[in-house]
PDB file of C-alpha atoms in Angstrom:
ATOM      1  CA  MET L   1       8.716 -24.065  90.699  1.00  0.00           C
ATOM      2  CA  LYS L   2       8.076 -20.645  89.069  1.00  0.00           C
ATOM      3  CA  ASN L   3      10.104 -21.674  85.950  1.00  0.00           C
ATOM      4  CA  ILE L   4       7.801 -24.926  85.953  1.00  0.00           C
ATOM      5  CA  ASN L   5       4.516 -22.637  86.119  1.00  0.00           C
ATOM      6  CA  LYS L   6       6.071 -20.409  83.404  1.00  0.00           C
ATOM      7  CA  PHE L   7       6.509 -23.393  81.268  1.00  0.00           C
ATOM      8  CA  ILE L   8       3.000 -24.692  81.865  1.00  0.00           C
ATOM      9  CA  ALA L   9       1.420 -21.099  81.049  1.00  0.00           C
ATOM     10  CA  LEU L  10       3.329 -20.905  77.760  1.00  0.00           C
ATOM     11  CA  CYS L  11       2.297 -24.396  76.801  1.00  0.00           C
ATOM     12  CA  LEU L  12      -1.372 -23.427  77.569  1.00  0.00           C
ATOM     13  CA  THR L  13      -0.888 -20.338  75.573  1.00  0.00           C
ATOM     14  CA  LEU L  14       0.396 -22.145  72.387  1.00  0.00           C
ATOM     15  CA  CYS L  15      -2.319 -24.571  72.826  1.00  0.00           C
ATOM     16  CA  THR L  16      -5.018 -21.840  72.719  1.00  0.00           C
ATOM     17  CA  ALA L  17      -3.123 -20.412  69.760  1.00  0.00           C
ATOM     18  CA  VAL L  18      -3.130 -23.497  67.699  1.00  0.00           C
ATOM     19  CA  ALA L  19      -6.874 -24.188  68.506  1.00  0.00           C
ATOM     20  CA  THR L  20      -7.799 -20.635  67.576  1.00  0.00           C
ATOM     21  CA  SER L  21      -5.959 -21.220  64.387  1.00  0.00           C
ATOM     22  CA  GLN L  22      -7.549 -24.358  63.843  1.00  0.00           C
ATOM     23  CA  THR L  23     -10.908 -22.785  63.861  1.00  0.00           C
ATOM     24  CA  GLN L  24     -10.335 -19.590  61.987  1.00  0.00           C
ATOM     25  CA  ARG L  25     -12.837 -18.626  59.366  1.00  0.00           C
ATOM     26  CA  TYR L  26     -12.007 -19.870  55.766  1.00  0.00           C
ATOM     27  CA  LEU L  27      -9.639 -22.164  57.044  1.00  0.00           C
ATOM     28  CA  SER L  28     -11.631 -24.617  59.258  1.00  0.00           C
ATOM     29  CA  PRO L  29     -15.530 -25.067  59.669  1.00  0.00           C
ATOM     30  CA  VAL L  30     -16.613 -22.469  61.957  1.00  0.00           C
ATOM     31  CA  PHE L  31     -20.381 -22.747  61.192  1.00  0.00           C
ATOM     32  CA  ASP L  32     -22.504 -26.091  61.985  1.00  0.00           C
ATOM     33  CA  ASN L  33     -25.176 -25.540  59.440  1.00  0.00           C
ATOM     34  CA  VAL L  34     -25.807 -24.416  55.917  1.00  0.00           C
ATOM     35  CA  ASP L  35     -28.672 -22.760  53.927  1.00  0.00           C
ATOM     36  CA  ILE L  36     -29.186 -23.853  50.413  1.00  0.00           C
ATOM     37  CA  GLN L  37     -31.100 -21.754  47.683  1.00  0.00           C
ATOM     38  CA  THR L  38     -31.774 -23.907  44.835  1.00  0.00           C
ATOM     39  CA  ASN L  39     -32.300 -22.922  41.158  1.00  0.00           C
ATOM     40  CA  ILE L  40     -31.515 -19.289  41.083  1.00  0.00           C
ATOM     41  CA  GLN L  41     -30.948 -18.368  37.364  1.00  0.00           C
ATOM     42  CA  TYR L  42     -27.789 -16.623  36.274  1.00  0.00           C
ATOM     43  CA  ALA L  43     -28.119 -16.702  32.494  1.00  0.00           C
ATOM     44  CA  SER L  44     -29.885 -18.483  29.267  1.00  0.00           C
ATOM     45  CA  ASN L  45     -27.951 -19.586  26.397  1.00  0.00           C
ATOM     46  CA  TYR L  46     -28.421 -21.963  23.579  1.00  0.00           C
ATOM     47  CA  THR L  47     -27.553 -25.858  23.992  1.00  0.00           C
ATOM     48  CA  VAL L  48     -26.729 -28.270  21.363  1.00  0.00           C
ATOM     49  CA  ILE L  49     -28.050 -31.246  23.864  1.00  0.00           C
ATOM     50  CA  THR L  50     -31.320 -31.131  21.936  1.00  0.00           C
ATOM     51  CA  VAL L  51     -29.847 -31.402  18.464  1.00  0.00           C
ATOM     52  CA  PRO L  52     -29.740 -35.213  18.316  1.00  0.00           C
ATOM     53  CA  THR L  53     -33.604 -35.456  18.985  1.00  0.00           C
ATOM     54  CA  THR L  54     -34.731 -32.076  17.282  1.00  0.00           C
ATOM     55  CA  GLY L  55     -32.080 -31.130  14.754  1.00  0.00           C
ATOM     56  CA  HIS L  56     -31.647 -27.755  16.414  1.00  0.00           C
ATOM     57  CA  THR L  57     -30.152 -26.050  19.285  1.00  0.00           C
ATOM     58  CA  SER L  58     -32.652 -24.609  22.026  1.00  0.00           C
ATOM     59  CA  LEU L  59     -32.517 -21.928  24.597  1.00  0.00           C
ATOM     60  CA  GLN L  60     -31.498 -23.296  28.008  1.00  0.00           C
ATOM     61  CA  PRO L  61     -31.958 -21.459  31.294  1.00  0.00           C
ATOM     62  CA  LEU L  62     -28.769 -21.737  33.469  1.00  0.00           C
ATOM     63  CA  PHE L  63     -28.943 -22.196  37.315  1.00  0.00           C
ATOM     64  CA  PHE L  64     -26.931 -22.367  40.617  1.00  0.00           C
ATOM     65  CA  ASP L  65     -27.829 -23.542  43.784  1.00  0.00           C
ATOM     66  CA  LEU L  66     -26.384 -21.315  46.699  1.00  0.00           C
ATOM     67  CA  TYR L  67     -24.775 -22.517  49.472  1.00  0.00           C
ATOM     68  CA  THR L  68     -24.445 -19.927  52.660  1.00  0.00           C
ATOM     69  CA  PRO L  69     -23.369 -20.393  56.380  1.00  0.00           C
ATOM     70  CA  THR L  70     -26.394 -20.565  58.602  1.00  0.00           C
ATOM     71  CA  GLY L  71     -26.548 -17.528  60.729  1.00  0.00           C
ATOM     72  CA  ASP L  72     -23.799 -15.572  59.142  1.00  0.00           C
ATOM     73  CA  ILE L  73     -23.853 -11.803  59.565  1.00  0.00           C
ATOM     74  CA  GLU L  74     -20.922 -11.062  57.322  1.00  0.00           C
ATOM     75  CA  THR L  75     -21.746  -9.569  54.103  1.00  0.00           C
ATOM     76  CA  ASN L  76     -18.306  -9.194  52.226  1.00  0.00           C
ATOM     77  CA  ARG L  77     -17.440 -12.937  51.622  1.00  0.00           C
ATOM     78  CA  PRO L  78     -15.387 -14.525  49.249  1.00  0.00           C
ATOM     79  CA  LEU L  79     -17.244 -16.396  46.422  1.00  0.00           C
ATOM     80  CA  VAL L  80     -16.624 -19.912  45.192  1.00  0.00           C
ATOM     81  CA  LEU L  81     -18.190 -21.228  41.918  1.00  0.00           C
ATOM     82  CA  PHE L  82     -18.032 -24.740  41.792  1.00  0.00           C
ATOM     83  CA  PHE L  83     -18.526 -26.857  38.530  1.00  0.00           C
ATOM     84  CA  ARG L  84     -19.194 -30.435  38.856  1.00  0.00           C
ATOM     85  CA  THR L  85     -18.318 -33.293  36.747  1.00  0.00           C
ATOM     86  CA  GLY L  86     -20.416 -35.392  34.352  1.00  0.00           C
ATOM     87  CA  ASN L  87     -18.535 -35.866  31.099  1.00  0.00           C
ATOM     88  CA  PHE L  88     -20.211 -33.049  29.420  1.00  0.00           C
ATOM     89  CA  LEU L  89     -23.252 -35.389  28.814  1.00  0.00           C
ATOM     90  CA  PRO L  90     -26.567 -35.665  30.838  1.00  0.00           C
ATOM     91  CA  ASN L  91     -27.074 -38.276  33.532  1.00  0.00           C
ATOM     92  CA  PRO L  92     -27.987 -41.207  33.189  1.00  0.00           C
ATOM     93  CA  GLN L  93     -26.917 -41.041  29.459  1.00  0.00           C
ATOM     94  CA  ASN L  94     -23.100 -40.447  30.493  1.00  0.00           C
ATOM     95  CA  GLY L  95     -22.957 -43.923  32.102  1.00  0.00           C
ATOM     96  CA  LEU L  96     -21.703 -42.231  35.315  1.00  0.00           C
ATOM     97  CA  VAL L  97     -23.222 -41.856  38.785  1.00  0.00           C
ATOM     98  CA  THR L  98     -22.236 -38.017  38.220  1.00  0.00           C
ATOM     99  CA  GLY L  99     -23.564 -35.262  36.112  1.00  0.00           C
ATOM    100  CA  THR L 100     -26.188 -33.067  38.431  1.00  0.00           C
ATOM    101  CA  LYS L 101     -25.809 -30.418  40.847  1.00  0.00           C
ATOM    102  CA  ASN L 102     -27.036 -33.034  43.290  1.00  0.00           C
ATOM    103  CA  ASP L 103     -23.845 -35.353  42.873  1.00  0.00           C
ATOM    104  CA  SER L 104     -22.691 -36.324  46.434  1.00  0.00           C
ATOM    105  CA  ILE L 105     -19.400 -35.281  45.995  1.00  0.00           C
ATOM    106  CA  THR L 106     -20.624 -31.831  44.844  1.00  0.00           C
ATOM    107  CA  VAL L 107     -23.118 -31.093  47.653  1.00  0.00           C
ATOM    108  CA  GLU L 108     -20.358 -32.248  50.205  1.00  0.00           C
ATOM    109  CA  LEU L 109     -17.700 -30.010  48.984  1.00  0.00           C
ATOM    110  CA  CYS L 110     -20.112 -26.788  48.618  1.00  0.00           C
ATOM    111  CA  THR L 111     -21.237 -27.602  52.052  1.00  0.00           C
ATOM    112  CA  ARG L 112     -17.927 -27.831  53.668  1.00  0.00           C
ATOM    113  CA  LEU L 113     -16.833 -24.781  51.832  1.00  0.00           C
ATOM    114  CA  ALA L 114     -20.047 -22.783  53.112  1.00  0.00           C
ATOM    115  CA  LYS L 115     -19.371 -24.155  56.862  1.00  0.00           C
ATOM    116  CA  MET L 116     -15.807 -22.438  56.613  1.00  0.00           C
ATOM    117  CA  GLY L 117     -17.774 -19.127  55.839  1.00  0.00           C
ATOM    118  CA  TYR L 118     -17.690 -18.868  51.776  1.00  0.00           C
ATOM    119  CA  VAL L 119     -20.445 -18.193  49.698  1.00  0.00           C
ATOM    120  CA  VAL L 120     -20.586 -21.321  47.311  1.00  0.00           C
ATOM    121  CA  ALA L 121     -22.603 -21.385  43.861  1.00  0.00           C
ATOM    122  CA  ASN L 122     -23.229 -24.890  42.786  1.00  0.00           C
ATOM    123  CA  VAL L 123     -23.089 -23.888  38.904  1.00  0.00           C
ATOM    124  CA  ASP L 124     -24.992 -25.637  36.221  1.00  0.00           C
ATOM    125  CA  TYR L 125     -23.587 -25.048  32.762  1.00  0.00           C
ATOM    126  CA  ARG L 126     -24.262 -26.420  29.319  1.00  0.00           C
ATOM    127  CA  ILE L 127     -23.216 -29.609  28.253  1.00  0.00           C
ATOM    128  CA  GLY L 128     -23.162 -31.786  25.094  1.00  0.00           C
ATOM    129  CA  TRP L 129     -20.491 -33.324  22.466  1.00  0.00           C
ATOM    130  CA  ASN L 130     -20.086 -36.372  20.354  1.00  0.00           C
ATOM    131  CA  PRO L 131     -17.700 -39.039  21.982  1.00  0.00           C
ATOM    132  CA  LEU L 132     -19.162 -41.877  19.748  1.00  0.00           C
ATOM    133  CA  SER L 133     -18.434 -40.693  16.583  1.00  0.00           C
ATOM    134  CA  ILE L 134     -15.998 -42.765  14.361  1.00  0.00           C
ATOM    135  CA  ASN L 135     -14.439 -39.457  13.025  1.00  0.00           C
ATOM    136  CA  GLN L 136     -11.908 -38.022  15.414  1.00  0.00           C
ATOM    137  CA  PHE L 137     -12.186 -34.724  14.118  1.00  0.00           C
ATOM    138  CA  ILE L 138     -15.901 -34.720  15.110  1.00  0.00           C
ATOM    139  CA  ILE L 139     -14.816 -35.823  18.396  1.00  0.00           C
ATOM    140  CA  THR L 140     -12.356 -33.226  18.986  1.00  0.00           C
ATOM    141  CA  SER L 141     -14.603 -30.667  17.489  1.00  0.00           C
ATOM    142  CA  THR L 142     -17.453 -31.335  19.653  1.00  0.00           C
ATOM    143  CA  LEU L 143     -15.259 -31.726  22.679  1.00  0.00           C
ATOM    144  CA  ILE L 144     -13.483 -28.149  22.304  1.00  0.00           C
ATOM    145  CA  ASN L 145     -16.993 -26.838  21.678  1.00  0.00           C
ATOM    146  CA  ALA L 146     -18.371 -28.078  24.999  1.00  0.00           C
ATOM    147  CA  VAL L 147     -15.338 -26.721  26.772  1.00  0.00           C
ATOM    148  CA  TYR L 148     -15.892 -23.320  25.166  1.00  0.00           C
ATOM    149  CA  ARG L 149     -19.401 -23.298  26.172  1.00  0.00           C
ATOM    150  CA  GLY L 150     -18.478 -23.825  29.614  1.00  0.00           C
ATOM    151  CA  VAL L 151     -16.008 -21.156  29.768  1.00  0.00           C
ATOM    152  CA  GLN L 152     -18.806 -18.747  28.384  1.00  0.00           C
ATOM    153  CA  ASP L 153     -21.274 -20.031  31.092  1.00  0.00           C
ATOM    154  CA  SER L 154     -18.429 -19.745  33.933  1.00  0.00           C
ATOM    155  CA  ARG L 155     -17.564 -16.097  33.031  1.00  0.00           C
ATOM    156  CA  ALA L 156     -21.336 -15.216  32.498  1.00  0.00           C
ATOM    157  CA  CYS L 157     -21.911 -16.427  36.070  1.00  0.00           C
ATOM    158  CA  VAL L 158     -18.820 -14.273  37.389  1.00  0.00           C
ATOM    159  CA  ARG L 159     -20.500 -11.105  35.881  1.00  0.00           C
ATOM    160  CA  PHE L 160     -24.010 -12.247  37.576  1.00  0.00           C
ATOM    161  CA  PHE L 161     -22.782 -11.928  40.676  1.00  0.00           C
ATOM    162  CA  ARG L 162     -20.811  -8.677  40.020  1.00  0.00           C
ATOM    163  CA  LYS L 163     -24.070  -7.409  38.732  1.00  0.00           C
ATOM    164  CA  SER L 164     -25.976  -8.242  41.705  1.00  0.00           C
ATOM    165  CA  VAL L 165     -23.653  -6.320  43.654  1.00  0.00           C
ATOM    166  CA  VAL L 166     -23.983  -3.027  41.760  1.00  0.00           C
ATOM    167  CA  GLU L 167     -27.765  -3.326  40.707  1.00  0.00           C
ATOM    168  CA  GLU L 168     -29.373  -5.187  43.433  1.00  0.00           C
ATOM    169  CA  GLY L 169     -27.477  -4.133  46.510  1.00  0.00           C
ATOM    170  CA  ASN L 170     -25.346  -7.428  47.144  1.00  0.00           C
ATOM    171  CA  PRO L 171     -28.186  -9.712  48.111  1.00  0.00           C
ATOM    172  CA  TYR L 172     -25.846 -12.743  48.105  1.00  0.00           C
ATOM    173  CA  GLY L 173     -23.197 -10.898  50.521  1.00  0.00           C
ATOM    174  CA  ILE L 174     -20.175 -11.472  48.515  1.00  0.00           C
ATOM    175  CA  CYS L 175     -17.072  -9.605  47.948  1.00  0.00           C
ATOM    176  CA  PRO L 176     -16.788  -9.219  44.014  1.00  0.00           C
ATOM    177  CA  GLU L 177     -13.070  -9.046  44.248  1.00  0.00           C
ATOM    178  CA  LYS L 178     -12.649 -12.431  45.827  1.00  0.00           C
ATOM    179  CA  VAL L 179     -13.700 -14.826  43.420  1.00  0.00           C
ATOM    180  CA  THR L 180     -12.952 -18.284  42.990  1.00  0.00           C
ATOM    181  CA  VAL L 181     -13.585 -20.955  40.080  1.00  0.00           C
ATOM    182  CA  PHE L 182     -13.349 -24.226  41.218  1.00  0.00           C
ATOM    183  CA  GLY L 183     -14.206 -27.316  38.959  1.00  0.00           C
ATOM    184  CA  GLU L 184     -14.138 -31.022  39.498  1.00  0.00           C
ATOM    185  CA  GLY L 185     -13.520 -33.544  36.516  1.00  0.00           C
ATOM    186  CA  LYS L 186     -14.831 -32.162  33.600  1.00  0.00           C
ATOM    187  CA  GLY L 187     -15.840 -29.096  35.715  1.00  0.00           C
ATOM    188  CA  GLY L 188     -12.129 -28.754  36.278  1.00  0.00           C
ATOM    189  CA  TRP L 189     -11.851 -28.519  32.417  1.00  0.00           C
ATOM    190  CA  VAL L 190     -14.084 -25.587  32.488  1.00  0.00           C
ATOM    191  CA  ALA L 191     -12.414 -24.114  35.546  1.00  0.00           C
ATOM    192  CA  LEU L 192      -8.917 -24.412  34.028  1.00  0.00           C
ATOM    193  CA  ALA L 193      -9.744 -23.135  30.750  1.00  0.00           C
ATOM    194  CA  THR L 194     -11.651 -20.191  32.199  1.00  0.00           C
ATOM    195  CA  ALA L 195      -8.344 -19.328  33.715  1.00  0.00           C
ATOM    196  CA  SER L 196      -6.175 -19.727  31.068  1.00  0.00           C
ATOM    197  CA  LEU L 197      -8.006 -19.407  27.700  1.00  0.00           C
ATOM    198  CA  ASP L 198      -7.853 -15.558  27.310  1.00  0.00           C
ATOM    199  CA  GLU L 199      -7.159 -15.068  23.471  1.00  0.00           C
ATOM    200  CA  TYR L 200      -9.327 -16.307  20.726  1.00  0.00           C
ATOM    201  CA  SER L 201      -5.851 -16.764  18.594  1.00  0.00           C
ATOM    202  CA  ASP L 202      -5.257 -19.790  21.228  1.00  0.00           C
ATOM    203  CA  LEU L 203      -7.925 -21.625  19.232  1.00  0.00           C
ATOM    204  CA  LEU L 204      -6.302 -21.151  16.038  1.00  0.00           C
ATOM    205  CA  THR L 205      -3.469 -23.635  16.173  1.00  0.00           C
ATOM    206  CA  PRO L 206      -3.377 -26.561  13.961  1.00  0.00           C
ATOM    207  CA  LYS L 207      -4.829 -28.865  16.693  1.00  0.00           C
ATOM    208  CA  PHE L 208      -8.017 -27.007  16.640  1.00  0.00           C
ATOM    209  CA  ILE L 209      -8.578 -26.501  12.855  1.00  0.00           C
ATOM    210  CA  GLY L 210     -10.626 -29.033  10.848  1.00  0.00           C
ATOM    211  CA  PRO L 211      -9.554 -31.141   7.625  1.00  0.00           C
ATOM    212  CA  ASP L 212     -11.315 -28.458   5.551  1.00  0.00           C
ATOM    213  CA  PHE L 213      -8.946 -25.749   6.998  1.00  0.00           C
ATOM    214  CA  THR L 214     -11.982 -24.267   9.142  1.00  0.00           C
ATOM    215  CA  PRO L 215     -11.447 -23.723  12.956  1.00  0.00           C
ATOM    216  CA  TYR L 216     -13.535 -25.623  15.129  1.00  0.00           C
ATOM    217  CA  ILE L 217     -14.619 -22.563  16.801  1.00  0.00           C
ATOM    218  CA  THR L 218     -15.417 -19.235  15.147  1.00  0.00           C
ATOM    219  CA  GLU L 219     -16.513 -16.124  17.078  1.00  0.00           C
ATOM    220  CA  ALA L 220     -18.913 -15.119  14.517  1.00  0.00           C
ATOM    221  CA  ILE L 221     -20.823 -18.508  14.902  1.00  0.00           C
ATOM    222  CA  ASN L 222     -19.967 -19.434  18.609  1.00  0.00           C
ATOM    223  CA  GLY L 223     -19.614 -16.241  20.463  1.00  0.00           C
ATOM    224  CA  ASP L 224     -16.715 -14.642  22.228  1.00  0.00           C
ATOM    225  CA  LEU L 225     -14.689 -16.157  24.909  1.00  0.00           C
ATOM    226  CA  ASN L 226     -16.515 -14.360  27.763  1.00  0.00           C
ATOM    227  CA  GLY L 227     -19.944 -14.946  26.116  1.00  0.00           C
ATOM    228  CA  GLU L 228     -20.828 -11.170  25.598  1.00  0.00           C
ATOM    229  CA  MET L 229     -21.092 -11.052  21.795  1.00  0.00           C
ATOM    230  CA  LEU L 230     -24.619 -11.856  19.895  1.00  0.00           C
ATOM    231  CA  THR L 231     -23.568 -14.249  17.274  1.00  0.00           C
ATOM    232  CA  GLY L 232     -24.768 -14.734  13.969  1.00  0.00           C
ATOM    233  CA  LEU L 233     -26.275 -18.071  12.587  1.00  0.00           C
ATOM    234  CA  ASN L 234     -24.703 -21.459  12.272  1.00  0.00           C
ATOM    235  CA  PRO L 235     -24.114 -22.062   8.431  1.00  0.00           C
ATOM    236  CA  LEU L 236     -24.894 -25.341   8.697  1.00  0.00           C
ATOM    237  CA  ASN L 237     -28.463 -25.300   9.862  1.00  0.00           C
ATOM    238  CA  GLY L 238     -29.345 -21.803  10.709  1.00  0.00           C
ATOM    239  CA  ASP L 239     -29.312 -22.293  14.506  1.00  0.00           C
ATOM    240  CA  THR L 240     -28.335 -19.244  16.872  1.00  0.00           C
ATOM    241  CA  MET L 241     -25.270 -20.655  18.973  1.00  0.00           C
ATOM    242  CA  ALA L 242     -24.709 -18.013  21.754  1.00  0.00           C
ATOM    243  CA  ILE L 243     -26.460 -14.787  23.162  1.00  0.00           C
ATOM    244  CA  PRO L 244     -24.944 -12.282  25.647  1.00  0.00           C
ATOM    245  CA  ASN L 245     -25.530 -12.620  29.273  1.00  0.00           C
ATOM    246  CA  ASN L 246     -24.794 -10.114  31.907  1.00  0.00           C
ATOM    247  CA  PRO L 247     -22.783  -7.824  29.659  1.00  0.00           C
ATOM    248  CA  GLY L 248     -20.892  -4.790  31.078  1.00  0.00           C
ATOM    249  CA  TYR L 249     -19.250  -6.343  34.193  1.00  0.00           C
ATOM    250  CA  GLY L 250     -15.899  -7.870  34.592  1.00  0.00           C
ATOM    251  CA  SER L 251     -15.455 -11.680  33.950  1.00  0.00           C
ATOM    252  CA  GLU L 252     -12.154 -11.875  35.991  1.00  0.00           C
ATOM    253  CA  PHE L 253     -11.619 -13.823  39.117  1.00  0.00           C
ATOM    254  CA  GLN L 254      -8.660 -14.316  41.380  1.00  0.00           C
ATOM    255  CA  LEU L 255      -8.316 -17.905  41.880  1.00  0.00           C
ATOM    256  CA  CYS L 256      -8.727 -21.324  40.053  1.00  0.00           C
ATOM    257  CA  VAL L 257      -8.902 -24.754  41.348  1.00  0.00           C
ATOM    258  CA  ASN L 258      -8.865 -27.577  39.198  1.00  0.00           C
ATOM    259  CA  MET L 259      -9.408 -31.087  40.772  1.00  0.00           C
ATOM    260  CA  ALA L 260      -8.902 -33.809  38.295  1.00  0.00           C
ATOM    261  CA  GLY L 261      -9.685 -31.829  35.290  1.00  0.00           C
ATOM    262  CA  ALA L 262      -7.518 -31.614  31.991  1.00  0.00           C
ATOM    263  CA  ILE L 263      -6.504 -28.803  29.676  1.00  0.00           C
ATOM    264  CA  ALA L 264      -7.091 -28.860  25.905  1.00  0.00           C
ATOM    265  CA  ASP L 265      -3.482 -27.744  25.007  1.00  0.00           C
ATOM    266  CA  SER L 266      -0.622 -26.921  26.711  1.00  0.00           C
ATOM    267  CA  SER L 267      -0.116 -23.476  25.269  1.00  0.00           C
ATOM    268  CA  TRP L 268      -2.862 -22.037  27.045  1.00  0.00           C
TER     269      TRP L 268
END
């Protein structure tokens, strides 16, 4: 009988341990509700989305919605930057049901992560390219430029949070050394390129050179990979293409999650 009682006690202990591990913070939902702050501006930069109608780029404010667990007293939490899909085009012109920060899958993923204890920024980023051109060089060039701008914006957002820790007393309660860039679909392109594109020379392979031997991306026009360099003017129309955002803080992060996104070149 004593052996049976010991066996039962052991089973109960194991069950308790399993139940505890299943509700462990950052692995399982431990909060019932989530607080959402909308439209927090992290940067502003020049978008090409207005070129078809105005002939020029325009300065676009960039925002994120912040998801945090309700009632959480932890102030040193891992941060997830989430980038939604949408084919680098505005909704509904992209012909999809996705393309905004309010996409159902985006809201659901951000909510689930916040219930697990993470701080989650649902990040908007610049879009715009020309998938309808009959010129393959234009299609490739405008697409890689869209990815490049997404990389600049994602890194600017990382720096925004680091800046908030240093200059504002960490109002979002994050650990600046535990940052994840998480993207879905075209947002996955952004996340993976942000993680892998670390040298401008990676953009000088023949794949990214036009028929006139001009690179699709030139730092002097498009800005540097981190988006910390003030560019000159686009020689084609005199437009400014990029301005610095949150310079002087680190753009690095610790984890990339790519959900159904591609990469422009395997060499990256």
